[in-house]
Short mmCIF file of C-alpha atoms and ligand atoms in Angstrom, two decimals:
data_model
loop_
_atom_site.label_atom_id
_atom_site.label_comp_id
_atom_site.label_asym_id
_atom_site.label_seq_id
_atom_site.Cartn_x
_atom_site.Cartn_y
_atom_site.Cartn_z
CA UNK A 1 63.91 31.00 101.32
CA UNK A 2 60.75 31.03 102.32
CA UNK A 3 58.58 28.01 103.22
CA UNK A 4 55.65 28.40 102.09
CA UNK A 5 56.50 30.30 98.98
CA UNK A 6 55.75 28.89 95.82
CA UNK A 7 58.58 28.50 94.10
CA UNK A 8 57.31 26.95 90.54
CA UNK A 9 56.58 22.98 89.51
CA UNK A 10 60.26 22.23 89.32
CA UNK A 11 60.24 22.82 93.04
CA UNK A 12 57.13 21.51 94.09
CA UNK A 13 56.63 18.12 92.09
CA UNK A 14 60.73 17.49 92.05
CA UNK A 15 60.02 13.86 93.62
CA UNK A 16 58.79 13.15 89.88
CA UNK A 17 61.01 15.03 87.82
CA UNK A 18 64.20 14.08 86.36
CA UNK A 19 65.91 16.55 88.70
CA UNK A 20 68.34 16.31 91.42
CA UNK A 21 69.38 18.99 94.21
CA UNK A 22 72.75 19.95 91.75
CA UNK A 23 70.09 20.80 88.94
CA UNK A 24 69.73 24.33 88.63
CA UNK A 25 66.11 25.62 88.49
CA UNK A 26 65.43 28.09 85.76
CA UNK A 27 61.57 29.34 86.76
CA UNK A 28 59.68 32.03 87.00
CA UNK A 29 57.10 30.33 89.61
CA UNK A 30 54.70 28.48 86.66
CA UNK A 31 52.24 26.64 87.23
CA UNK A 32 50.09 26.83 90.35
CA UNK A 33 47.51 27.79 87.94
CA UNK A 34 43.12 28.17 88.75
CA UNK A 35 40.65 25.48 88.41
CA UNK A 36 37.75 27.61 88.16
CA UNK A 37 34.18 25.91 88.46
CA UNK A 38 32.25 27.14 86.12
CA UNK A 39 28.43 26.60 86.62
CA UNK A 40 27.39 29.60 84.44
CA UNK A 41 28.88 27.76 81.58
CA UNK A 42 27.33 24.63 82.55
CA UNK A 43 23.88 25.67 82.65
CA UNK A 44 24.26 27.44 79.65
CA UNK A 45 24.93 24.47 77.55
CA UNK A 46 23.10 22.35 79.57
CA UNK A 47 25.13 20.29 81.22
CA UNK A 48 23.86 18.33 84.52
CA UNK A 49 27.42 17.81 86.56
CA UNK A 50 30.58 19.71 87.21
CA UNK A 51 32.77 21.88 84.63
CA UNK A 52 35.77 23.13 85.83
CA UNK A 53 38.20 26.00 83.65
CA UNK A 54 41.85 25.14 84.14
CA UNK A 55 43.39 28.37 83.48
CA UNK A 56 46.60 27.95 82.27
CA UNK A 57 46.86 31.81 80.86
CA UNK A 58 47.71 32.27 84.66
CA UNK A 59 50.98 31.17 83.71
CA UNK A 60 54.31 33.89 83.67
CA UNK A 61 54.51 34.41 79.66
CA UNK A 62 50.09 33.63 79.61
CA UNK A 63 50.38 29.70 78.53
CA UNK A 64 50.89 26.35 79.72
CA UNK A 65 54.15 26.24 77.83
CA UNK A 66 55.84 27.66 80.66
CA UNK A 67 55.16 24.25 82.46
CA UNK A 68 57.15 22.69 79.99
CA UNK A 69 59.84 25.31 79.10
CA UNK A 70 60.94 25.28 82.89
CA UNK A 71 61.67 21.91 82.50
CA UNK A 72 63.54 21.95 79.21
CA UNK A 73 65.34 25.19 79.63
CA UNK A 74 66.54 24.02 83.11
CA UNK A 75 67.90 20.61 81.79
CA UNK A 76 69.14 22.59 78.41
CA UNK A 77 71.05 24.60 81.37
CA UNK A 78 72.27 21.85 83.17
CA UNK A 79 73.83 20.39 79.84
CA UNK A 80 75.80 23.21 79.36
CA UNK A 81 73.77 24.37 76.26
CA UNK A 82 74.69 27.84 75.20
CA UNK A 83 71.81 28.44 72.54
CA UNK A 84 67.95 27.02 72.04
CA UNK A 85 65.21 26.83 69.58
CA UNK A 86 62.19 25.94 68.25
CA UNK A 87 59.34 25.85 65.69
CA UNK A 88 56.63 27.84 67.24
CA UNK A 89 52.98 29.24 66.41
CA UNK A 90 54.38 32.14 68.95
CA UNK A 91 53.48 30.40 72.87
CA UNK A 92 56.33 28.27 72.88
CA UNK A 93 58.33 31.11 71.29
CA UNK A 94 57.30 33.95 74.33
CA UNK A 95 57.96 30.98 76.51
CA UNK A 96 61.23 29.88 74.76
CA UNK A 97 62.29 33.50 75.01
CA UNK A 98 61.19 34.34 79.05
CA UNK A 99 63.40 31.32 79.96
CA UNK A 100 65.85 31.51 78.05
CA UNK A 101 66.46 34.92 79.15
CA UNK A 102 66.12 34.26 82.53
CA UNK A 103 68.99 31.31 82.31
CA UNK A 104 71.44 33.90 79.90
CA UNK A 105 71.19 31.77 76.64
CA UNK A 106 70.52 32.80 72.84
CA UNK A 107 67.43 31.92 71.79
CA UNK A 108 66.09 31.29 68.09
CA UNK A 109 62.55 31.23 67.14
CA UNK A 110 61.41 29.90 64.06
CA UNK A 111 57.40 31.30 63.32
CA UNK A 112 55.02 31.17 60.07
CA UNK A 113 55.21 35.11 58.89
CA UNK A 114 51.51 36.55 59.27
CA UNK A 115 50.61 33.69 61.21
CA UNK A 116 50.89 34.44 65.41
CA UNK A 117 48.80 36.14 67.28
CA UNK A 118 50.58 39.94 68.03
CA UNK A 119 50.90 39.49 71.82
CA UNK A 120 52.87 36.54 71.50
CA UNK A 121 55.23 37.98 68.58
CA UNK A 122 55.47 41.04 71.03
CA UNK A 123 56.44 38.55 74.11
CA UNK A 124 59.40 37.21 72.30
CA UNK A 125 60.35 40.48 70.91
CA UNK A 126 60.58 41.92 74.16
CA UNK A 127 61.89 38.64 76.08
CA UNK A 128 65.31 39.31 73.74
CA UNK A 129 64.92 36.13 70.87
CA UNK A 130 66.26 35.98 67.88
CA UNK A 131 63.05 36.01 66.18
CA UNK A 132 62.62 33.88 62.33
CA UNK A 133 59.57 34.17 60.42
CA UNK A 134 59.47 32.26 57.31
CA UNK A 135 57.61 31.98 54.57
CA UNK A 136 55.58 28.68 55.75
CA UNK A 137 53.81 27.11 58.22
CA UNK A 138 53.92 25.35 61.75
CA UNK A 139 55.25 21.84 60.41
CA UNK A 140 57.96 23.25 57.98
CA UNK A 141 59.51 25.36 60.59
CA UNK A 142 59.61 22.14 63.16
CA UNK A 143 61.67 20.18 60.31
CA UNK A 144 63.77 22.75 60.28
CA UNK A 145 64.21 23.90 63.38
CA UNK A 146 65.01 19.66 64.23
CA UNK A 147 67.85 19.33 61.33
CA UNK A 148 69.43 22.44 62.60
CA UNK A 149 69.30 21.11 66.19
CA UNK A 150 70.32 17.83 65.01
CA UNK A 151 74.07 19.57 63.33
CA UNK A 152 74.75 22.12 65.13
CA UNK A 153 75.00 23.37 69.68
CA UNK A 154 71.28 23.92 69.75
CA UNK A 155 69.40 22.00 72.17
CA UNK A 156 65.42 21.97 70.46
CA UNK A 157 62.80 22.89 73.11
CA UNK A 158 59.74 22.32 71.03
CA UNK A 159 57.51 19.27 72.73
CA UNK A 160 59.22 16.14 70.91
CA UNK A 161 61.88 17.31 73.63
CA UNK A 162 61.05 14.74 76.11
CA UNK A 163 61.65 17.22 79.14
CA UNK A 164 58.48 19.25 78.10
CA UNK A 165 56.37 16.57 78.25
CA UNK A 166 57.99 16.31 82.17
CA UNK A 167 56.77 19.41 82.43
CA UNK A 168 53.43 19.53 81.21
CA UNK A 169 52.19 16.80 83.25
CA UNK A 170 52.60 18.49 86.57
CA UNK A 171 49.10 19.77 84.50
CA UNK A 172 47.29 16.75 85.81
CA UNK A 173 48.65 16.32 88.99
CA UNK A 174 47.50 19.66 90.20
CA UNK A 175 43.95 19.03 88.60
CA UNK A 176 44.27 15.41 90.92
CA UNK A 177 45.41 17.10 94.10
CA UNK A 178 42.41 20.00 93.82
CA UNK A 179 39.61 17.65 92.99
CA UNK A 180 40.94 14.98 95.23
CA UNK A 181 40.62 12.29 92.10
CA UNK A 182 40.82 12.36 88.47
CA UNK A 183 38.21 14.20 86.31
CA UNK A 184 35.60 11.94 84.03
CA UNK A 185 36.43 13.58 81.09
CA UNK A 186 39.78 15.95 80.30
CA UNK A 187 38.86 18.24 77.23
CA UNK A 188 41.91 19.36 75.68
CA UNK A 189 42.96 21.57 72.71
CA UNK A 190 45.34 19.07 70.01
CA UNK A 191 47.70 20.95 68.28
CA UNK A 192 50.71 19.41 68.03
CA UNK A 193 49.90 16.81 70.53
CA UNK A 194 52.35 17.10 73.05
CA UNK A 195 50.07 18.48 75.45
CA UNK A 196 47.36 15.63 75.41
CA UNK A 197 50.47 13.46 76.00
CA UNK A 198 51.85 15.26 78.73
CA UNK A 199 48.40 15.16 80.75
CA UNK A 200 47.92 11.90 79.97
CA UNK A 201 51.03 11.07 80.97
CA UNK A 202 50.61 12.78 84.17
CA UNK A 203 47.33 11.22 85.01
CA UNK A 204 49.05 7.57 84.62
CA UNK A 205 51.91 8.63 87.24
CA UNK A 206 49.07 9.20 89.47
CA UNK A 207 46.89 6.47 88.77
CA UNK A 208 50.30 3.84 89.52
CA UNK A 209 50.62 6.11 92.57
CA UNK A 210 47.15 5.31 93.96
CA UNK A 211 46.27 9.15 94.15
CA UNK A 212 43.17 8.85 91.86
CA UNK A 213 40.64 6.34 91.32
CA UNK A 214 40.89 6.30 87.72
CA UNK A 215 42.04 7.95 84.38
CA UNK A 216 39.97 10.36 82.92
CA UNK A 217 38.55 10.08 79.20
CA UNK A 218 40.86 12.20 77.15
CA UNK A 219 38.64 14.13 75.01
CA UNK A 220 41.11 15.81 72.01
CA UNK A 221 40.29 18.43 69.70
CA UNK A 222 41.78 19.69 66.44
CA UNK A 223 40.68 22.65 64.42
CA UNK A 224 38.53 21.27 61.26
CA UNK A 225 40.91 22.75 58.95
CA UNK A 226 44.10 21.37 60.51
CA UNK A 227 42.32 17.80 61.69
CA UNK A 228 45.22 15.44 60.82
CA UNK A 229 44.50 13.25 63.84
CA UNK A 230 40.79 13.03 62.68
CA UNK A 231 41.20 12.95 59.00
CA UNK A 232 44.30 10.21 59.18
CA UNK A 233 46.31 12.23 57.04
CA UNK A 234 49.08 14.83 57.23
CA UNK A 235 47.39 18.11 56.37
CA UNK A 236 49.55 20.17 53.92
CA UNK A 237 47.91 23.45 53.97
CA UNK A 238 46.37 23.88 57.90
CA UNK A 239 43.49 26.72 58.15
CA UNK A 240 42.08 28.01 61.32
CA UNK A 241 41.40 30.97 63.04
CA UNK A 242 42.66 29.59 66.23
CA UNK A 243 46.45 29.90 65.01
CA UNK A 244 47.58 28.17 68.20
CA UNK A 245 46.45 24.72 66.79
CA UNK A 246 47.32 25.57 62.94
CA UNK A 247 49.73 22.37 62.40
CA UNK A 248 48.79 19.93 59.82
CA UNK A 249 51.58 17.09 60.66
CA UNK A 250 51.13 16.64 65.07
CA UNK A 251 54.64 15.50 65.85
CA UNK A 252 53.25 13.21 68.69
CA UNK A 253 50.18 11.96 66.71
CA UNK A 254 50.94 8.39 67.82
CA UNK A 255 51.36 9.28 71.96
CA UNK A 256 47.98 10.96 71.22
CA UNK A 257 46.44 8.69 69.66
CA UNK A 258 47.78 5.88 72.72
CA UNK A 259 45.90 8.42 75.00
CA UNK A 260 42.74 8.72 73.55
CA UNK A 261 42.65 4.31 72.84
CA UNK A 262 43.74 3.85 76.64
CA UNK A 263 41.15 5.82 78.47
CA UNK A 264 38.43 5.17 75.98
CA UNK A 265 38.28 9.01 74.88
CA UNK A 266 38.61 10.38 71.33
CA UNK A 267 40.31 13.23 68.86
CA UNK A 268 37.58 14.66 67.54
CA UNK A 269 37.62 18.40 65.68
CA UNK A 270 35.67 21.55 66.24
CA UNK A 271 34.80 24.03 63.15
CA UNK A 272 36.18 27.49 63.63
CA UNK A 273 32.26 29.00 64.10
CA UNK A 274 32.13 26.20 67.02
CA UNK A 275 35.74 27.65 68.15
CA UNK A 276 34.28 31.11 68.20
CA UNK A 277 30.87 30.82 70.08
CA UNK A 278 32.82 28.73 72.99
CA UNK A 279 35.36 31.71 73.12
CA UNK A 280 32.69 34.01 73.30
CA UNK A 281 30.08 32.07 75.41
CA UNK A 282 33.74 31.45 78.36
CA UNK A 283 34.40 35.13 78.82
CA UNK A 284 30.26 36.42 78.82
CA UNK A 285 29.03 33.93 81.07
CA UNK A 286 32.45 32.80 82.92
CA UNK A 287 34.46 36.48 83.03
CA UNK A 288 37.47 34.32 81.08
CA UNK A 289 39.47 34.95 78.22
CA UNK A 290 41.27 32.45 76.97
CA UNK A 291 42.53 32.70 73.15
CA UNK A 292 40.46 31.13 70.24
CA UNK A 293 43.04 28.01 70.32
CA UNK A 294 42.48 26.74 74.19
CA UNK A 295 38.31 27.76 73.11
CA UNK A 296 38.84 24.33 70.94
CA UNK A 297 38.52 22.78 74.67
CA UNK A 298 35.29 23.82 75.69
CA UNK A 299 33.59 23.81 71.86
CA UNK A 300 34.73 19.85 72.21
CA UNK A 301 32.56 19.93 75.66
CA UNK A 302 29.82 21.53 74.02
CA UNK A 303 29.77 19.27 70.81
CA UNK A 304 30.31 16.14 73.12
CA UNK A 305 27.56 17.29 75.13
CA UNK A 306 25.37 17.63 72.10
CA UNK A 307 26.22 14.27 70.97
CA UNK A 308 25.07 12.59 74.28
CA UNK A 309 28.97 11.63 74.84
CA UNK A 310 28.68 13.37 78.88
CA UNK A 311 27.16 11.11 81.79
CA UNK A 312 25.33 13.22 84.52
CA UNK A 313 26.69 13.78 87.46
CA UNK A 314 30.18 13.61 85.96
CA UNK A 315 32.93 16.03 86.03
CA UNK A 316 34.81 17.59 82.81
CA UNK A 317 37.64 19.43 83.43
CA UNK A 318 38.66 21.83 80.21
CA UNK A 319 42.22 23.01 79.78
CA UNK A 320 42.17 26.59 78.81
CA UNK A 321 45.83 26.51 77.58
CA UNK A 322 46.41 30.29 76.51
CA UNK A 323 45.42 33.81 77.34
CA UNK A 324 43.03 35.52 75.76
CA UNK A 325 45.01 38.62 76.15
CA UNK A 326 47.64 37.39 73.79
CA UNK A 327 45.62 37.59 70.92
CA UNK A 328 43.50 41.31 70.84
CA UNK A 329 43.00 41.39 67.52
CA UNK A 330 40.53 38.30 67.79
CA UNK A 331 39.01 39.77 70.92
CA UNK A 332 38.13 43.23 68.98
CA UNK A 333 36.80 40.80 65.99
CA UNK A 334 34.69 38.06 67.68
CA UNK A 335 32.67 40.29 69.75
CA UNK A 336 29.83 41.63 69.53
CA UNK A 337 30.72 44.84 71.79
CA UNK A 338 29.67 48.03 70.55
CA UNK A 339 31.99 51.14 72.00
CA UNK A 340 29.62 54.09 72.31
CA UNK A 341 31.10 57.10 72.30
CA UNK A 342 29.77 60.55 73.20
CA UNK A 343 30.95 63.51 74.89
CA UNK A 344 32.67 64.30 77.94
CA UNK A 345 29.37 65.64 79.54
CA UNK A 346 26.96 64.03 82.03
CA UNK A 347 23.56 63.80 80.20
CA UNK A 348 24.99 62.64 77.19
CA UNK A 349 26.37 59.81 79.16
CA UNK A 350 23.07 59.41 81.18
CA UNK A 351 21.39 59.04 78.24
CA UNK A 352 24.06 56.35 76.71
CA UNK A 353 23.03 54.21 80.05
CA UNK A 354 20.00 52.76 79.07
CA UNK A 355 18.17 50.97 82.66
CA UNK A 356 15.51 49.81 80.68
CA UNK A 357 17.44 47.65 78.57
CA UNK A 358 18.28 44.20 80.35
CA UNK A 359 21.26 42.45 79.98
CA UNK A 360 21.21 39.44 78.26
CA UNK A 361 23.83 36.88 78.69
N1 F0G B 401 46.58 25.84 72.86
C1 F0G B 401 47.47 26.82 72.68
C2 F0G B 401 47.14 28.17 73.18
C3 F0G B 401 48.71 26.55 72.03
O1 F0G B 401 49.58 27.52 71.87
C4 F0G B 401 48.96 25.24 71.57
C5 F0G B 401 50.21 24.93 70.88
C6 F0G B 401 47.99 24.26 71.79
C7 F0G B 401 46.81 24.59 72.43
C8 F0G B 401 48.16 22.86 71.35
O2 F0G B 401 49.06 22.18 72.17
O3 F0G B 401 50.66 21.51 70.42
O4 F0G B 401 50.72 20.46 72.66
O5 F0G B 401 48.86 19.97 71.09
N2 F0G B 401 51.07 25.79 70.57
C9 F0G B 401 52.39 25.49 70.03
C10 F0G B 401 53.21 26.75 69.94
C11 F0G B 401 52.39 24.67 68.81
O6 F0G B 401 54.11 26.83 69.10
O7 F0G B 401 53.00 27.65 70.72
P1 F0G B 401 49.88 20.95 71.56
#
């Protein structure tokens, strides 16, 4: 094989993985993903110091739950498991479903009917998974999907698998290794919290290692109406738009909670009118679509910004966890595009393109 081609995170952070040369690697080359500065976005809200976009929508199935899936499906594989699932508000199921067709094994997804975005239903659909949509939400379908994995040969691959959390925080060491230290701040969607724990657990390895100065602030965010972590309470009945994050009962509440006391951030929430101007204001002034649930990252910049919380000088890094193309249906919604349409004729068109009007951004 070639040298210098990027074979996925399994491969190129094994050193820190529970892997040895006999395990075999189920990937489809995640990870690897952009840190995009973004100064347009900066100066829009204001900010004096560095913002950087990690885009995890560069992933294979369009989420950072591929980091995580290689990871579990690979030691699921090495096991000799024959069958996964999990509980999913539909990236872990595409993900669930691209890997586990890729390694040859059944897969079972377990989603809240009406409630996942149509790209990521159509992702599993088309990945091959035996696809469950019940009549409840995120945190029901995770009980279940843990007593069935509990009695019968199906190994769970939702987050409270440790092995996705191994996954995930390959996350922070690429974010170390391209700014050549840790951020100030990491600004993070919280859904079920096993992403803030995975970075956070990532940024520790590399703090023991000597390869950054420090460990970042974790900065948190849940969606008002599904604020468990906030509120201090499980949340029976979760509302958002951003259906990503729509769990009322984070299965690693306490790991997130150990993050945010350790590096002096904080789990904080964003309303869904916050959600939607930072998922507008990222593509207009950035070119990037990410979906409403990783805009939870960058509406926690903005409202920590507003609330004094950002030193100058300093350096945020946001995690933009999922693609924006995943979820049309909110694109076509949230924006304020107009389509004009005319005829197929050249001075109707001409007089559609309007020079004196400026563009405003
Ligand atoms: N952003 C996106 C796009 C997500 O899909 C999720 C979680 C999160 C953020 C939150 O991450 O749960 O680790 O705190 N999605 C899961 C799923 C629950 O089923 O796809 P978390």
């Amino acid at each position: 094989m070639e040298k210098n081609h990027y074979q996925g995170l399994i491969n190129k952070y094994r050193q820190y993985l529970p892997v040895t040369d006999k395990t075999p690697v189920i990937t489809l080359n995640e990870g690897n993903t952009p840190l995009i500065k973004a100064d347009n976005l900066a100066k829009k809200i204001g900010i004096k110091g560095n913002v950087y976009l990690k885009y995890e929508g560069a992933n294979p199935t369009g989420s950072f739950k591929d980091r995580g899936m290689t990871m579990a499906v690979t030691k699921a594989v090495e096991d000799g498991a024959k069958a996964i699932i999990c509980a999913s508000t539909g990236n872990t199921s595409a993900a669930a479903a691209a890997y586990g067709a890729k390694a040859g094994v059944r897969v079972f997804v377990l989603i809240p009917d009406g409630y996942i975005a149509l790209g990521k239903l159509s992702q599993a659909m088309m990945y091959g998974a035996e696809i469950i949509a019940i009549q409840g939400n995120f945190d029901e379908a995770l009980e279940m999907v843990i007593e069935i994995s509990k009695n019968s040969p199906i190994t769970l691959v939702n987050s409270v698998n440790p092995y996705r959390i191994e996954g995930q925080k390959t996350g922070a060491f690429e974010i170390i290794e391209a700014l050549g230290d840790a951020p100030d701040y990491h600004f993070i969607p919280v859904g079920n919290a096993g992403n803030i724990t995975a970075y956070f657990k990532g940024y520790e390895e590399f703090y023991a290692l000597k390869k950054s100065s420090h460990l970042p602030k974790m900065m948190g965010y849940e969606a008002q109406g599904a604020a468990a972590i906030v509120r201090g309470e499980r949340i029976l009945h979760p509302e958002t738009i951003a259906t990503a994050i729509r769990i009322g009962n984070p299965a690693s509440w306490k790991q997130a909670e150990r993050a945010r006391d350790l590096s002096n951030g904080t789990i904080d929430c964003v309303t869904d009118d916050e959600i939607i101007e930072a998922y507008k204001l990222m593509a207009s002034t950035e070119g990037i679509l990410a979906e409403p649930g990783s805009a939870a990252s960058v509406a926690g910049l903005i409202k920590a910004h507003k609330s004094g919380l950002i030193k100058e000088n300093s350096t945020s890094v946001c995690i933009l966890t999922g693609n924006g193309l995943k979820d049309p249906d909110s694109a076509i919604k949230y924006s304020n595009a107009e389509v004009k349409k005319t005829k197929a004729d050249l001075h109707e068109i001409l007089k559609v393109i309007d020079l004196s009007e400026k563009i405003s951004r």
